[in-house]
XYZ file of C-alpha atoms in Angstrom:
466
model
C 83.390 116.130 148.470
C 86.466 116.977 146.627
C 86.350 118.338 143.281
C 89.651 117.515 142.539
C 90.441 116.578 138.830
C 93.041 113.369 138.320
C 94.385 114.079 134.397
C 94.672 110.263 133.336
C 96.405 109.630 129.443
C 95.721 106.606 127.746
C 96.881 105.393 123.813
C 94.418 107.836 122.307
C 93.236 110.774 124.700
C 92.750 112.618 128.118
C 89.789 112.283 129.872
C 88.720 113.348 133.548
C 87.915 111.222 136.220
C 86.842 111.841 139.490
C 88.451 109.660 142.152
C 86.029 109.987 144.995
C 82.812 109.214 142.581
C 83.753 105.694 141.024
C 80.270 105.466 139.760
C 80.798 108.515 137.309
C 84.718 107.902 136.813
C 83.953 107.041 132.757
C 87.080 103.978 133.570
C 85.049 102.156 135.356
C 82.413 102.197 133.152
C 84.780 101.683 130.564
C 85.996 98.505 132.291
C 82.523 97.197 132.757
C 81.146 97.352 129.140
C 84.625 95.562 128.003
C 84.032 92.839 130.496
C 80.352 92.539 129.341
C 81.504 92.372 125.632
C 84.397 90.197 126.283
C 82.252 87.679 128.329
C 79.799 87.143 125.267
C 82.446 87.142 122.931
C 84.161 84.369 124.880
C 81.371 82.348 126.527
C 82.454 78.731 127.203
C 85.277 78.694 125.199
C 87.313 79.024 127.333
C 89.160 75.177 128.752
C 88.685 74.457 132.140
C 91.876 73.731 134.533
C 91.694 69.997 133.786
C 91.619 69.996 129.591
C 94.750 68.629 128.199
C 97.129 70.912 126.161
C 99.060 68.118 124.641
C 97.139 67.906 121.536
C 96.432 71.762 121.754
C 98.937 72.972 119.447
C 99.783 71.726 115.977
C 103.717 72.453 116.013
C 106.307 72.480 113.874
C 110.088 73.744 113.820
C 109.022 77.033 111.932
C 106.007 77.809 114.413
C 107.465 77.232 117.861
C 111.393 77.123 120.251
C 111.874 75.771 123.489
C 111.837 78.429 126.214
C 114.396 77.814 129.223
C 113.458 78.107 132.549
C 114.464 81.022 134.887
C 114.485 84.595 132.779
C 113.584 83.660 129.861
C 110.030 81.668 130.921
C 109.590 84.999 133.042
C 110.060 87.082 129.932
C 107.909 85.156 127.879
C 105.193 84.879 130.429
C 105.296 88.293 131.031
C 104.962 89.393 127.147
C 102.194 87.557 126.543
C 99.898 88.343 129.200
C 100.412 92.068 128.229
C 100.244 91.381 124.764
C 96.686 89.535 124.967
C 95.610 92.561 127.384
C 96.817 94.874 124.568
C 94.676 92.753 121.601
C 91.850 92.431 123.617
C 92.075 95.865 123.625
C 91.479 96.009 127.806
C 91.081 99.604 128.748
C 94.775 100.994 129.925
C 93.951 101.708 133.394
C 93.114 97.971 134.490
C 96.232 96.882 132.453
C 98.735 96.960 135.081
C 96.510 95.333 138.182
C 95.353 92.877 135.978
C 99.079 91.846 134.561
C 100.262 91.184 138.225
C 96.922 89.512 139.000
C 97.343 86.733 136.239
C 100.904 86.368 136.803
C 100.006 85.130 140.250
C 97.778 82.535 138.930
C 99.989 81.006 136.228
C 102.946 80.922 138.687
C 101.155 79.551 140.900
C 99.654 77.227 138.632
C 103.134 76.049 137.321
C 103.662 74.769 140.852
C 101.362 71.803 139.585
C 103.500 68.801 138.260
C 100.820 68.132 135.736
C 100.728 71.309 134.669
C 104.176 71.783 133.765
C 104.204 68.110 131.944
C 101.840 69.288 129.448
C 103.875 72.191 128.783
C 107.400 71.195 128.386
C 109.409 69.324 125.907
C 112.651 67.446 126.662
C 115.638 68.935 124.765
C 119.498 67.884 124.582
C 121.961 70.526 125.700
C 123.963 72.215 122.673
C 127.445 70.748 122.642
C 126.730 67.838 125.165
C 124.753 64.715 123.997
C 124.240 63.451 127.816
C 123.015 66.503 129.400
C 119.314 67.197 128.820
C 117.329 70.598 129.242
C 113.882 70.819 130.380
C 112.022 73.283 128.407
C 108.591 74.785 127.638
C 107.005 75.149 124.315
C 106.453 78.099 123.113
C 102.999 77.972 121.875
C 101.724 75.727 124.412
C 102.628 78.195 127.000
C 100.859 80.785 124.610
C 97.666 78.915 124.931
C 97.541 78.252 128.525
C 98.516 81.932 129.120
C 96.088 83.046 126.662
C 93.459 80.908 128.910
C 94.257 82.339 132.230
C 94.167 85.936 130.645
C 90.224 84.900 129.685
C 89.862 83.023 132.715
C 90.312 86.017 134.794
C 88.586 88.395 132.266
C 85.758 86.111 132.879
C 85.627 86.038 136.119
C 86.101 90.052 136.580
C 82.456 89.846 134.481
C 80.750 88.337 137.364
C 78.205 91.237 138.354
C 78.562 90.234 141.961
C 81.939 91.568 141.569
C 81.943 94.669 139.734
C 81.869 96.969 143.447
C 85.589 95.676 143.540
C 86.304 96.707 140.114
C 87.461 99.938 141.615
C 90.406 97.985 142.929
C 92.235 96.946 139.738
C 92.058 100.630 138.118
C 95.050 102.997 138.042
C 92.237 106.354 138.300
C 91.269 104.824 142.013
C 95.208 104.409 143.265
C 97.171 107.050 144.436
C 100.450 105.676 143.586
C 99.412 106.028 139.802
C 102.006 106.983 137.310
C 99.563 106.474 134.232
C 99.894 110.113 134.243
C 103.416 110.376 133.615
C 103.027 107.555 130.748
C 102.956 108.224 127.112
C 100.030 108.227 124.457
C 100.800 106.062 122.017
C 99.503 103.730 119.539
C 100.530 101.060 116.568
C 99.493 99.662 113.575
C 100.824 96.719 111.647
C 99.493 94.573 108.738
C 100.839 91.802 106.494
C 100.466 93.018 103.344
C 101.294 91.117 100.165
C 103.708 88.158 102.207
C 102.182 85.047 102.470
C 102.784 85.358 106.806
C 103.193 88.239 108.873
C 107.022 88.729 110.350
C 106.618 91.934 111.801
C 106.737 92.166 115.462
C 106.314 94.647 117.990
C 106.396 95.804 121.322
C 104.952 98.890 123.452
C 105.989 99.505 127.034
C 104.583 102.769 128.198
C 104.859 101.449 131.647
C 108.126 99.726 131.277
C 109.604 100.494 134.953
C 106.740 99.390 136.592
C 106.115 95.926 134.812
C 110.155 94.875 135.403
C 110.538 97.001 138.804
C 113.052 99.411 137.418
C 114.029 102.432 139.975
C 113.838 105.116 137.155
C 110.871 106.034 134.831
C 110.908 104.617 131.421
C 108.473 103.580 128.962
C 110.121 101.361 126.085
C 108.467 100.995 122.357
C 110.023 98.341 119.668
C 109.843 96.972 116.104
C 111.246 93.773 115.353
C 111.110 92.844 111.328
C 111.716 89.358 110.812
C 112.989 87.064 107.684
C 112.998 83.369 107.188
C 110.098 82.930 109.394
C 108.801 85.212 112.124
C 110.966 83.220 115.608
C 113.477 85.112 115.968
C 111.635 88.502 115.446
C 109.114 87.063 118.389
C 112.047 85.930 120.492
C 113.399 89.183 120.552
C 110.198 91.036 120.829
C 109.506 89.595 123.933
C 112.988 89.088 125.346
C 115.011 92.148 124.487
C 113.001 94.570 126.855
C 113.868 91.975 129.759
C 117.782 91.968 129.328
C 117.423 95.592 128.718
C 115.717 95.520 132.199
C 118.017 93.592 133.951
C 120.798 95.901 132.703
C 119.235 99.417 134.002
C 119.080 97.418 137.568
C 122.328 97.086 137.361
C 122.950 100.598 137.255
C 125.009 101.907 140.499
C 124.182 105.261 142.617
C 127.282 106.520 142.033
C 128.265 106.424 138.428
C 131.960 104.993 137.269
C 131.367 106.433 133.408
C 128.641 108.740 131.616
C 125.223 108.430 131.060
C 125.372 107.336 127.381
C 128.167 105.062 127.898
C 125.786 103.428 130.420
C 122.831 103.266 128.322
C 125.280 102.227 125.346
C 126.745 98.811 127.101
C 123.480 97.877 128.610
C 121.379 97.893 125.367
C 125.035 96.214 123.544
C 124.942 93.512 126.327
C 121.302 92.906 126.325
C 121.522 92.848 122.255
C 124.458 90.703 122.120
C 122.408 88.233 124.487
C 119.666 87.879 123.063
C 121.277 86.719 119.647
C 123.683 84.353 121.933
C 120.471 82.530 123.401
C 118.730 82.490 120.105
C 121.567 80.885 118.686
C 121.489 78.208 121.121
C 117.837 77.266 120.078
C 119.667 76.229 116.536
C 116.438 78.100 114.262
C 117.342 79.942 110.588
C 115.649 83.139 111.267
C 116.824 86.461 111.657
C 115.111 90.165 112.743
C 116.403 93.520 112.659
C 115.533 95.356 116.186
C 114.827 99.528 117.047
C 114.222 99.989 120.242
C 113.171 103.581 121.817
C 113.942 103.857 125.495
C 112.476 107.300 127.152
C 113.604 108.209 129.911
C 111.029 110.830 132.201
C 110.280 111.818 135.923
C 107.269 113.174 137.068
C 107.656 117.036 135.183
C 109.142 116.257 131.758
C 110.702 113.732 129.732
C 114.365 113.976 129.644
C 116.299 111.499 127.245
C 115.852 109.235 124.171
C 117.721 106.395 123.515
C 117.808 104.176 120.670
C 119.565 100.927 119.693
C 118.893 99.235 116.545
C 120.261 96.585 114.261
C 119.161 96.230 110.521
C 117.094 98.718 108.718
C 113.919 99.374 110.631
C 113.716 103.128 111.313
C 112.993 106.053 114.375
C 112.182 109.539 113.236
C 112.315 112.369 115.747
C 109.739 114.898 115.042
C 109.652 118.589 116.158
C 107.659 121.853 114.100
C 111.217 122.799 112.855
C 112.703 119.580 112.299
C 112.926 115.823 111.638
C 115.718 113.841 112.512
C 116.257 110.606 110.845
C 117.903 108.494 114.022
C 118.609 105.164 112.349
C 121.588 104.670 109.634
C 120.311 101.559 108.532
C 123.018 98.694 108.133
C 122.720 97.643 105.031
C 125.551 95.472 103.024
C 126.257 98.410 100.715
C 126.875 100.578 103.265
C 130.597 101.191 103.159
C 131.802 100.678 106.480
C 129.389 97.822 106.429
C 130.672 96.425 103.379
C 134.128 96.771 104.522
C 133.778 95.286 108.047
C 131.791 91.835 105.596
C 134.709 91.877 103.135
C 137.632 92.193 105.797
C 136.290 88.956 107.829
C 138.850 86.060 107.887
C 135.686 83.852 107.877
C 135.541 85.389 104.081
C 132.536 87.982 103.702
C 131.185 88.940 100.988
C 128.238 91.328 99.585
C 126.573 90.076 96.519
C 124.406 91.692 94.254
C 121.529 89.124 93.963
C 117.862 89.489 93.148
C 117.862 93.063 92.605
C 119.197 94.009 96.177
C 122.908 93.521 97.798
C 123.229 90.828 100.358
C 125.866 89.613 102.895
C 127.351 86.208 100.838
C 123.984 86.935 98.440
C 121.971 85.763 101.237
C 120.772 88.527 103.638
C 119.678 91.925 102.678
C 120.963 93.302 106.281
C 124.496 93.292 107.494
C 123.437 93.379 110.789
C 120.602 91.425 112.408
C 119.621 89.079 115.960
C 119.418 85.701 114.435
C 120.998 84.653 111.293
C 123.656 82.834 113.436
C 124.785 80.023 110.220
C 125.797 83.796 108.371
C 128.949 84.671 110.415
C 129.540 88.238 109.226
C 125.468 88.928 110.163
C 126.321 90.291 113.339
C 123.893 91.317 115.979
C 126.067 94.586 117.950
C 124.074 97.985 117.972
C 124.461 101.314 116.948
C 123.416 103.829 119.551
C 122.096 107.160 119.851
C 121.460 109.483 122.990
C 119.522 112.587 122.438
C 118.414 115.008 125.127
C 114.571 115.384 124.691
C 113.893 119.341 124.205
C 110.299 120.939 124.760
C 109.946 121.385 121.239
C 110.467 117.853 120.623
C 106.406 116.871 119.629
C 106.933 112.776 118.585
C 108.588 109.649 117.765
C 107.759 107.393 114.830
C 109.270 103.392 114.999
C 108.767 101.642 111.601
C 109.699 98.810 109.697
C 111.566 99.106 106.129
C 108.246 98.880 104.832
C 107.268 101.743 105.591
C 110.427 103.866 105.000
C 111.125 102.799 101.741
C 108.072 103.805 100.289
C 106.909 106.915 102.026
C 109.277 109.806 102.089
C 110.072 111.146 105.664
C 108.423 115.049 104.560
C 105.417 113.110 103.250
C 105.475 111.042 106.885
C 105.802 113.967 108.904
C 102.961 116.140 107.761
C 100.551 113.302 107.679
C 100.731 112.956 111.508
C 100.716 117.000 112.238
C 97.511 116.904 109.732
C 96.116 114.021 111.490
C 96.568 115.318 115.119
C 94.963 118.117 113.770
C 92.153 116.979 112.724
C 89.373 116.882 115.615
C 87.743 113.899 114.209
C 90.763 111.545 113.625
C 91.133 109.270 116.483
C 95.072 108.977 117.299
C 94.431 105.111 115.881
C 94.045 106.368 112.727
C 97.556 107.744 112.168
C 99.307 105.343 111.420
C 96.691 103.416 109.892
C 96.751 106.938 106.843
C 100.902 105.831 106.878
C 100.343 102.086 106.173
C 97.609 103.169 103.292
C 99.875 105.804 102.272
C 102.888 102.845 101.859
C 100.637 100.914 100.089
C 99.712 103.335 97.464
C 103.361 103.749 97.098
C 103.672 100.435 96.302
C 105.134 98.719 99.083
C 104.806 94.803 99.196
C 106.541 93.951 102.838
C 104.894 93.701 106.099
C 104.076 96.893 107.896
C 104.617 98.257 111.587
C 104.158 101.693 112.733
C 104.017 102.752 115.891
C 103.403 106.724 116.852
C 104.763 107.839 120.354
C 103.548 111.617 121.072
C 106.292 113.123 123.536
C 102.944 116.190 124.824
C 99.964 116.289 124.594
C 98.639 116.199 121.604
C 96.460 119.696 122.286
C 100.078 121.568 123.077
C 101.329 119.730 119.841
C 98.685 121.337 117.739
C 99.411 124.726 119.239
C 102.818 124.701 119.152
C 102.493 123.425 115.071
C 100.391 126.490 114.284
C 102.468 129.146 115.785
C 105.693 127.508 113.850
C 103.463 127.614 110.567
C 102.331 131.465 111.350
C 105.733 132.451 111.332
């Protein structure tokens, strides 16, 4: 038997696993307790294919938008399937099998005229009072989703079928690229606001969930105002248009990299706002979005696109880089593009912060489509990943604007230090640590190591001995 060691990384650590022994690979076992737990948590709560979902959902125009069919159902379908694997907290290894396995079944269960009655609305066409749209509702789609995500869960539990859990986990499949993922993890909390309008996203398998030729992994934070819809809407949209861009890419390249990776996160942007629009909702979000590009032997390039004033901080022993020049109304180009605007911008000093016509704290923003000089194009920034390059840190203004970058920075080296601090409780120290400093927003961190976090540590030390 083959003593051969597979090196598998999930959000917190590395842990051995031995391919040819399933009943001592510790991810199966893993898999198995979580199903066990997850099947008395849920027990026969769960609705059965026949309950009705009209009367499901209490909705109302703040809570819920119509979702189109084509990409944007597939988006949305897709985002929340891996978002209620992600808060169910299913271990990362089954995450991928089990994503393709319940898209199947809603898909196929969308073939069902019934189905699809209880789930969609019936919605006039902007700008054309005969033509009607058929739609879905958002949070009736949610909830069936979130059903066939148990559903499946709960049917994995069935002891009969545990020999085939092997089947579903990355640790068993030799076309695995767990290894070449990212460890990573988040934290986000409400804080003082009456609702949470933070939103977030973490890809570390992007390419293979949207069948992308390269190797990325993709990581966003979305912080929302008047209401959380458009911050949702672009949480779980943006990384598809982004997708569909980098298939677009041709073998032979016409113009450089970063003008590549410039247009396609501008289009995808610019998109997004333009279908949001069309949904006629007052909310707005500012977006950063981290896109790392890696093969199998080292990560090669960062990209970031952002509107608004949520944050990415590059992190290495002898420096931190500040990536994100938030776009705030005071800013003077800002300020100048506002106030030059035939439409007639202006930035007001109102309540103790400036605002574009008094209203909006940002200057730029997806959403916000009733303020005209709120626009929603990026700024952009490529950066070569170097070795010495140890992590990324995405953040809302929440965050930022009450924890000073220094401060930031050697919390997480201290905490990666420290043996018994679980990567989870990084940025869970930053979100205290923004507290104490008196901050009153919503909160989202979310910590992207670019090594392992033993050759971090090393590498830390020897800068510090010098």
């Amino acid at each position: 038997m083959s003593n051969t060691k597979y090196e598998i990384t999930n959000s917190s650590k590395v842990t051995n696993c031995l391919p040819n022994e399933p009943n001592e690979c510790i991810y199966l076992e893993e898999f198995k307790t979580f199903l066990r737990e997850l099947s008395r948590s849920l027990g026969d709560n769960v609705l059965d294919n026949g309950t009705e979902l009209r009367n499901c959902v209490t909705r109302g125009n703040n809570e819920t938008y119509p979702v189109t069919e084509g990409e944007e159902l597939q988006a949305e379908i897709l985002m929340q399937i891996w978002q209620q694997l992600h808060v169910k907290q299913c271990p990362e290894h089954f995450k991928m099998a089990l994503l393709k396995l319940v898209l199947e079944q809603i898909y196929g269960e969308l073939k069902n005229a019934k189905i699809r009655d209880q789930l969609q609305i019936m919605r006039l066409s902007i700008g054309d009072t005969d033509a009607v749209n058929v739609c879905y509702d958002l949070l009736k789609l949610q909830k069936f989703i979130n059903q066939w995500v148990d559903k499946t869960l709960l049917h994995l539990s069935d002891n009969s079928k545990e020999e085939n859990l092997k089947t579903y986990a990355d640790c068993f499949n030799k076309s695995d690229k767990t290894s070449n993922a990212f460890s990573y993890t988040e934290f986000h909390i409400k804080n003082k606001p009456r609702k949470m309008e933070d939103r977030h996203t973490c890809m570390p398998r992007f390419s293979e969930m949207l069948n992308i030729k390269d190797m990325y992994s993709f990581y966003g934070v979305f912080d929302g105002h008047s209401g959380s819809l458009a911050a949702t809407y672009a949480a779980n949209q943006l990384p598809y248009l982004i997708s569909q861009q980098l298939k677009r890419r041709p073998d032979v390249q016409s113009q450089s990299d970063c003008d590549f990776y410039r247009e396609a996160f501008e289009t995808a942007f610019l998109q997004a706002d333009q279908n949001f629009a069309q949904k006629s909702i007052c909310s707005g979000t500012t977006a950063v979005c981290a896109l790392l590009k890696y093969n199998a032997e080292q990560i090669q390039h960062l990209y970031i696109a952002w509107v608004g004033d949520s944050k990415a901080l590059l992190v290495s022993p002898t420096m931190q880089l500040q990536l994100v020049k938030a776009h705030k109304p005071d800013n003077i180009d800002e300020r100048k593009r506002i106030e030059s605007l035939e439409i007639g911008g202006a930035v007001m000093f109102v309540q103790g912060q400036w605002r574009v016509n008094g209203i909006i704290n940002v200057s730029r923003s997806i959403g916000d489509s009733s303020v005209k000089a709120v626009i929603a194009e990026p700024d952009f920034v490529d950066i070569p990943l170097q070795a010495t390059h140890d992590f990324l840190l995405l953040g809302s203004d929440g965050l930022w604007d009450h924890v000073g970058e220094k401060h930031i920075v050697q919390t997480v080296y201290k905490g990666l230090d420290d043996n018994e601090q679980s990567l989870e409780d990084i940025p869970k120290h930053l979100i205290e640590l923004a507290k104490q400093g008196d901050s009153q927003d919503n909160i989202t961190v979310i910590l992207v190591l670019l090594k392992d976090r033993s050759k971090i540590n090393e590498n830390y030390k020897k800068y510090q001995e010098k």
